[in-house]
Amino acid sequence: EAAVTQSPRSKVAVTGGKVTLSCHQTNNHDYMYWYRQDTGHGLRLIHYSYVADSTEKGDIPDGYKASRPSQENFSLILELASLSQTAVYFCASSAPRVDQDTQYFGPGTRLLVL
Amino acid sequence: GEQVEQLPSILRVQEGSSASINCSYEDSASNYFPWYKQEPGENPKLIIDIRSNMERKQIQELIVLLDKKAKRFSLHITDTQPGDSAMYFCAASVGGSNAKLTFGKGTKLSVKS
């Protein structure tokens, strides 16, 4: 199975602080995604990337930045963390080819902003 | 953007019975519809998917139906077992691209023995 890892697995941050969540995949996938999961909201797309050095805004990008320095790595950056950003964050990757486009999710990062 | 509605949000069934989850979408260009299962504390995992060139797909006890005219798709789990208890999410591709998905809000399925 495809391998997507995330770090840290959990984090406590202070309001106004900077938080960086990291994602690494060894699937040779071109596409990578960041989602947040909140109870009652399912999975919502924050940012995604089709290729290294390029990122796209998802459905809820406000308050988040993303960085894709290489095919394998994709980071999510909260410059000024807020209480409302407490959530579980999932990274995922997929290949662009039809029938190989399953999104594989990492284990998630639990972020608590105090 | 694409909106996906998923119902019910909570579903309780007896072991051995069937469970059905329904989703609807808005974008007629959507052509890829995966279903994910998420167990507590775990990540979502793909269990079955269907593309717009199909109306029905079955993998063991999982059946997915797609009605493109009505913009609806559904997951049916036959002969449910306690191990089927989990959160289930439907999703639809955004436009004709399979790269970007919009997810439903999820269904919490509980199978009682």
mmCIF file of C-alpha atoms in Angstrom:
data_model
loop_
_atom_site.group_PDB
_atom_site.id
_atom_site.type_symbol
_atom_site.label_atom_id
_atom_site.label_comp_id
_atom_site.label_asym_id
_atom_site.label_seq_id
_atom_site.Cartn_x
_atom_site.Cartn_y
_atom_site.Cartn_z
ATOM 1 C CA GLU A 1 0.000 0.000 0.000
ATOM 2 C CA ALA A 2 1.009 3.581 -0.625
ATOM 3 C CA ALA A 3 2.982 5.261 2.106
ATOM 4 C CA VAL A 4 2.156 8.722 3.385
ATOM 5 C CA THR A 5 3.654 9.880 6.649
ATOM 6 C CA GLN A 6 2.936 13.007 8.663
ATOM 7 C CA SER A 7 4.781 14.810 11.400
ATOM 8 C CA PRO A 8 4.169 15.635 14.100
ATOM 9 C CA ARG A 9 1.349 13.240 14.933
ATOM 10 C CA SER A 10 0.030 15.631 17.534
ATOM 11 C CA LYS A 11 0.812 19.169 18.546
ATOM 12 C CA VAL A 12 -0.274 21.757 21.052
ATOM 13 C CA ALA A 13 0.208 25.317 19.857
ATOM 14 C CA VAL A 14 -0.452 28.733 21.333
ATOM 15 C CA THR A 15 -2.736 31.266 19.745
ATOM 16 C CA GLY A 16 -0.765 33.537 17.447
ATOM 17 C CA GLY A 17 2.118 31.129 17.113
ATOM 18 C CA LYS A 18 3.432 29.582 13.923
ATOM 19 C CA VAL A 19 2.722 25.924 13.189
ATOM 20 C CA THR A 20 4.180 23.802 10.420
ATOM 21 C CA LEU A 21 2.749 20.406 9.585
ATOM 22 C CA SER A 22 4.810 18.148 7.358
ATOM 23 C CA CYS A 23 3.866 15.384 4.960
ATOM 24 C CA HIS A 24 6.107 12.944 3.131
ATOM 25 C CA GLN A 25 5.104 10.351 0.540
ATOM 26 C CA THR A 26 7.139 7.616 -1.075
ATOM 27 C CA ASN A 27 4.565 6.704 -3.717
ATOM 28 C CA ASN A 28 6.030 8.745 -6.533
ATOM 29 C CA HIS A 29 2.662 10.526 -6.704
ATOM 30 C CA ASP A 30 2.375 13.889 -8.407
ATOM 31 C CA TYR A 31 -0.651 15.127 -6.480
ATOM 32 C CA MET A 32 -0.713 15.974 -2.798
ATOM 33 C CA TYR A 33 -3.445 17.413 -0.610
ATOM 34 C CA TRP A 34 -4.090 18.862 2.824
ATOM 35 C CA TYR A 35 -7.487 18.349 4.459
ATOM 36 C CA ARG A 36 -8.852 19.227 7.850
ATOM 37 C CA GLN A 37 -11.406 17.108 9.646
ATOM 38 C CA ASP A 38 -13.857 18.453 12.179
ATOM 39 C CA THR A 39 -16.749 16.619 13.725
ATOM 40 C CA GLY A 40 -19.823 17.251 11.621
ATOM 41 C CA HIS A 41 -17.894 18.644 8.658
ATOM 42 C CA GLY A 42 -16.188 15.643 7.173
ATOM 43 C CA LEU A 43 -13.021 16.319 5.226
ATOM 44 C CA ARG A 44 -12.454 19.751 3.756
ATOM 45 C CA LEU A 45 -9.706 20.579 1.283
ATOM 46 C CA ILE A 46 -7.314 23.335 2.365
ATOM 47 C CA HIS A 47 -4.560 23.319 -0.271
ATOM 48 C CA TYR A 48 -3.360 20.929 -2.913
ATOM 49 C CA SER A 49 -0.516 20.595 -5.368
ATOM 50 C CA TYR A 50 -0.121 19.012 -8.786
ATOM 51 C CA VAL A 51 3.633 19.442 -9.039
ATOM 52 C CA ALA A 52 6.626 20.506 -6.988
ATOM 53 C CA ASP A 53 7.039 24.257 -6.412
ATOM 54 C CA SER A 54 3.370 24.910 -7.124
ATOM 55 C CA THR A 55 0.327 24.940 -4.840
ATOM 56 C CA GLU A 56 -3.378 25.618 -5.333
ATOM 57 C CA LYS A 57 -6.039 26.892 -2.976
ATOM 58 C CA GLY A 58 -8.678 24.435 -1.928
ATOM 59 C CA ASP A 59 -12.089 25.131 -0.475
ATOM 60 C CA ILE A 60 -10.985 26.612 2.875
ATOM 61 C CA PRO A 61 -7.506 28.194 2.366
ATOM 62 C CA ASP A 62 -7.895 31.224 4.637
ATOM 63 C CA GLY A 63 -5.359 31.208 7.464
ATOM 64 C CA TYR A 64 -3.206 28.537 5.830
ATOM 65 C CA LYS A 65 -0.240 28.479 3.492
ATOM 66 C CA ALA A 66 1.257 25.490 1.724
ATOM 67 C CA SER A 67 4.660 24.623 0.387
ATOM 68 C CA ARG A 68 5.710 21.832 -2.011
ATOM 69 C CA PRO A 69 9.512 21.930 -2.196
ATOM 70 C CA SER A 70 9.768 18.488 -3.813
ATOM 71 C CA GLN A 71 7.545 15.768 -5.199
ATOM 72 C CA GLU A 72 7.778 13.869 -1.908
ATOM 73 C CA ASN A 73 7.153 16.698 0.559
ATOM 74 C CA PHE A 74 4.197 18.962 1.195
ATOM 75 C CA SER A 75 3.887 21.285 4.199
ATOM 76 C CA LEU A 76 0.973 23.149 5.694
ATOM 77 C CA ILE A 77 1.818 26.378 7.501
ATOM 78 C CA LEU A 78 -0.292 28.255 9.999
ATOM 79 C CA GLU A 79 1.426 31.626 10.347
ATOM 80 C CA LEU A 80 -0.807 32.843 13.170
ATOM 81 C CA ALA A 81 -2.574 29.892 14.741
ATOM 82 C CA SER A 82 -6.089 30.511 16.016
ATOM 83 C CA LEU A 83 -8.448 28.557 18.255
ATOM 84 C CA SER A 84 -10.660 27.769 15.265
ATOM 85 C CA GLN A 85 -7.801 25.838 13.658
ATOM 86 C CA THR A 86 -7.971 23.113 16.267
ATOM 87 C CA ALA A 87 -8.703 20.014 14.196
ATOM 88 C CA VAL A 88 -7.237 16.829 12.773
ATOM 89 C CA TYR A 89 -5.220 17.442 9.620
ATOM 90 C CA PHE A 90 -4.758 14.791 6.954
ATOM 91 C CA CYS A 91 -2.328 14.777 4.097
ATOM 92 C CA ALA A 92 -3.030 12.639 1.035
ATOM 93 C CA SER A 93 -1.395 11.806 -2.268
ATOM 94 C CA SER A 94 -2.568 10.419 -5.574
ATOM 95 C CA ALA A 95 -1.383 9.728 -9.090
ATOM 96 C CA PRO A 96 -2.919 11.678 -11.993
ATOM 97 C CA ARG A 97 -3.730 8.643 -14.112
ATOM 98 C CA VAL A 98 -7.299 7.389 -14.250
ATOM 99 C CA ASP A 99 -7.635 4.052 -12.429
ATOM 100 C CA GLN A 100 -4.567 4.921 -10.378
ATOM 101 C CA ASP A 101 -6.057 8.035 -8.809
ATOM 102 C CA THR A 102 -6.992 6.721 -5.382
ATOM 103 C CA GLN A 103 -6.141 9.256 -2.714
ATOM 104 C CA TYR A 104 -4.030 7.670 0.017
ATOM 105 C CA PHE A 105 -4.199 9.369 3.367
ATOM 106 C CA GLY A 106 -1.533 9.789 5.989
ATOM 107 C CA PRO A 107 -2.190 8.953 9.656
ATOM 108 C CA GLY A 108 -3.229 12.498 10.534
ATOM 109 C CA THR A 109 -1.988 15.219 12.869
ATOM 110 C CA ARG A 110 -4.075 16.269 15.865
ATOM 111 C CA LEU A 111 -3.598 19.998 16.402
ATOM 112 C CA LEU A 112 -4.819 21.713 19.535
ATOM 113 C CA VAL A 113 -4.539 25.491 19.620
ATOM 114 C CA LEU A 114 -4.812 27.033 23.068
ATOM 115 C CA GLY B 1 -17.794 24.601 -6.024
ATOM 116 C CA GLU B 2 -19.092 21.081 -5.840
ATOM 117 C CA GLN B 3 -21.382 20.252 -2.921
ATOM 118 C CA VAL B 4 -21.956 16.703 -1.712
ATOM 119 C CA GLU B 5 -24.799 15.895 0.649
ATOM 120 C CA GLN B 6 -24.626 12.641 2.603
ATOM 121 C CA LEU B 7 -27.427 11.015 4.559
ATOM 122 C CA PRO B 8 -28.044 9.750 7.117
ATOM 123 C CA SER B 9 -25.452 11.145 9.492
ATOM 124 C CA ILE B 10 -26.054 8.287 11.941
ATOM 125 C CA LEU B 11 -27.125 4.759 11.034
ATOM 126 C CA ARG B 12 -27.720 1.901 13.417
ATOM 127 C CA VAL B 13 -28.428 -1.588 12.088
ATOM 128 C CA GLN B 14 -28.632 -5.104 13.388
ATOM 129 C CA GLU B 15 -25.883 -7.540 12.519
ATOM 130 C CA GLY B 16 -26.718 -9.435 9.363
ATOM 131 C CA SER B 17 -28.994 -6.746 7.953
ATOM 132 C CA SER B 18 -28.192 -4.289 5.168
ATOM 133 C CA ALA B 19 -27.053 -0.694 5.552
ATOM 134 C CA SER B 20 -27.535 2.019 2.961
ATOM 135 C CA ILE B 21 -25.927 5.437 2.696
ATOM 136 C CA ASN B 22 -27.023 7.980 0.140
ATOM 137 C CA CYS B 23 -25.159 10.885 -1.420
ATOM 138 C CA SER B 24 -26.103 13.547 -3.897
ATOM 139 C CA TYR B 25 -23.945 15.983 -5.844
ATOM 140 C CA GLU B 26 -24.475 19.127 -7.878
ATOM 141 C CA ASP B 27 -21.870 19.215 -10.628
ATOM 142 C CA SER B 28 -22.984 17.241 -13.667
ATOM 143 C CA ALA B 29 -19.330 17.086 -14.780
ATOM 144 C CA SER B 30 -18.359 14.980 -11.743
ATOM 145 C CA ASN B 31 -17.249 11.578 -12.982
ATOM 146 C CA TYR B 32 -15.544 9.792 -10.105
ATOM 147 C CA PHE B 33 -17.217 8.757 -6.847
ATOM 148 C CA PRO B 34 -15.128 7.038 -4.167
ATOM 149 C CA TRP B 35 -16.218 5.801 -0.765
ATOM 150 C CA TYR B 36 -13.923 5.886 2.245
ATOM 151 C CA LYS B 37 -14.157 4.081 5.567
ATOM 152 C CA GLN B 38 -12.601 5.598 8.666
ATOM 153 C CA GLU B 39 -12.243 3.748 11.950
ATOM 154 C CA PRO B 40 -11.761 5.693 15.209
ATOM 155 C CA GLY B 41 -8.324 7.278 15.414
ATOM 156 C CA GLU B 42 -7.394 6.059 11.954
ATOM 157 C CA ASN B 43 -7.077 7.634 8.525
ATOM 158 C CA PRO B 44 -9.735 7.281 5.817
ATOM 159 C CA LYS B 45 -9.236 4.295 3.522
ATOM 160 C CA LEU B 46 -10.791 3.717 0.118
ATOM 161 C CA ILE B 47 -13.202 0.784 0.116
ATOM 162 C CA ILE B 48 -14.893 1.070 -3.262
ATOM 163 C CA ASP B 49 -15.325 3.587 -6.053
ATOM 164 C CA ILE B 50 -17.378 4.002 -9.193
ATOM 165 C CA ARG B 51 -16.875 6.042 -12.347
ATOM 166 C CA SER B 52 -19.479 7.695 -14.487
ATOM 167 C CA ASN B 53 -19.324 5.008 -17.153
ATOM 168 C CA MET B 54 -20.846 2.508 -14.714
ATOM 169 C CA GLU B 55 -24.190 2.265 -12.913
ATOM 170 C CA ARG B 56 -23.350 -0.495 -10.459
ATOM 171 C CA LYS B 57 -20.235 -1.949 -8.908
ATOM 172 C CA GLN B 58 -19.858 -4.680 -6.317
ATOM 173 C CA ILE B 59 -16.899 -5.798 -4.238
ATOM 174 C CA GLN B 60 -17.886 -8.631 -1.938
ATOM 175 C CA GLU B 61 -20.527 -7.225 0.445
ATOM 176 C CA LEU B 62 -20.198 -3.651 -0.859
ATOM 177 C CA ILE B 63 -22.462 -2.391 -3.629
ATOM 178 C CA VAL B 64 -22.302 1.089 -5.138
ATOM 179 C CA LEU B 65 -25.045 2.466 -7.357
ATOM 180 C CA LEU B 66 -24.770 5.593 -9.486
ATOM 181 C CA ASP B 67 -27.715 7.494 -10.997
ATOM 182 C CA LYS B 68 -26.194 10.240 -13.128
ATOM 183 C CA LYS B 69 -29.526 11.713 -14.156
ATOM 184 C CA ALA B 70 -30.576 12.215 -10.557
ATOM 185 C CA LYS B 71 -26.986 13.059 -9.497
ATOM 186 C CA ARG B 72 -27.151 10.496 -6.742
ATOM 187 C CA PHE B 73 -24.989 7.608 -5.656
ATOM 188 C CA SER B 74 -25.273 5.187 -2.807
ATOM 189 C CA LEU B 75 -23.369 2.579 -0.834
ATOM 190 C CA HIS B 76 -25.043 -0.602 0.286
ATOM 191 C CA ILE B 77 -23.427 -2.962 2.739
ATOM 192 C CA THR B 78 -25.067 -6.357 2.760
ATOM 193 C CA ASP B 79 -24.890 -8.800 5.687
ATOM 194 C CA THR B 80 -23.351 -6.222 8.011
ATOM 195 C CA GLN B 81 -20.906 -7.311 10.688
ATOM 196 C CA PRO B 82 -19.663 -5.522 13.824
ATOM 197 C CA GLY B 83 -16.408 -4.850 11.969
ATOM 198 C CA ASP B 84 -18.361 -2.660 9.552
ATOM 199 C CA SER B 85 -18.953 -0.154 12.353
ATOM 200 C CA ALA B 86 -17.096 3.018 11.360
ATOM 201 C CA MET B 87 -17.466 6.417 9.708
ATOM 202 C CA TYR B 88 -18.168 6.318 5.990
ATOM 203 C CA PHE B 89 -17.547 9.201 3.619
ATOM 204 C CA CYS B 90 -18.692 9.603 0.059
ATOM 205 C CA ALA B 91 -16.921 11.941 -2.318
ATOM 206 C CA ALA B 92 -17.331 13.324 -5.800
ATOM 207 C CA SER B 93 -14.710 14.602 -8.175
ATOM 208 C CA VAL B 94 -14.741 18.300 -8.939
ATOM 209 C CA GLY B 95 -15.667 18.773 -12.548
ATOM 210 C CA GLY B 96 -14.119 16.299 -14.904
ATOM 211 C CA SER B 97 -10.916 16.040 -12.922
ATOM 212 C CA ASN B 98 -10.430 13.049 -10.706
ATOM 213 C CA ALA B 99 -7.663 14.869 -8.879
ATOM 214 C CA LYS B 100 -9.814 17.000 -6.626
ATOM 215 C CA LEU B 101 -12.571 15.596 -4.439
ATOM 216 C CA THR B 102 -15.386 17.065 -2.400
ATOM 217 C CA PHE B 103 -16.427 14.910 0.541
ATOM 218 C CA GLY B 104 -19.762 14.420 2.215
ATOM 219 C CA LYS B 105 -19.981 15.043 5.950
ATOM 220 C CA GLY B 106 -19.941 11.367 6.810
ATOM 221 C CA THR B 107 -22.190 8.637 8.189
ATOM 222 C CA LYS B 108 -21.491 6.960 11.489
ATOM 223 C CA LEU B 109 -22.528 3.325 11.098
ATOM 224 C CA SER B 110 -23.052 1.163 14.170
ATOM 225 C CA VAL B 111 -23.720 -2.539 13.738
ATOM 226 C CA LYS B 112 -25.194 -4.177 16.803
ATOM 227 C CA SER B 113 -24.814 -7.878 17.430
#
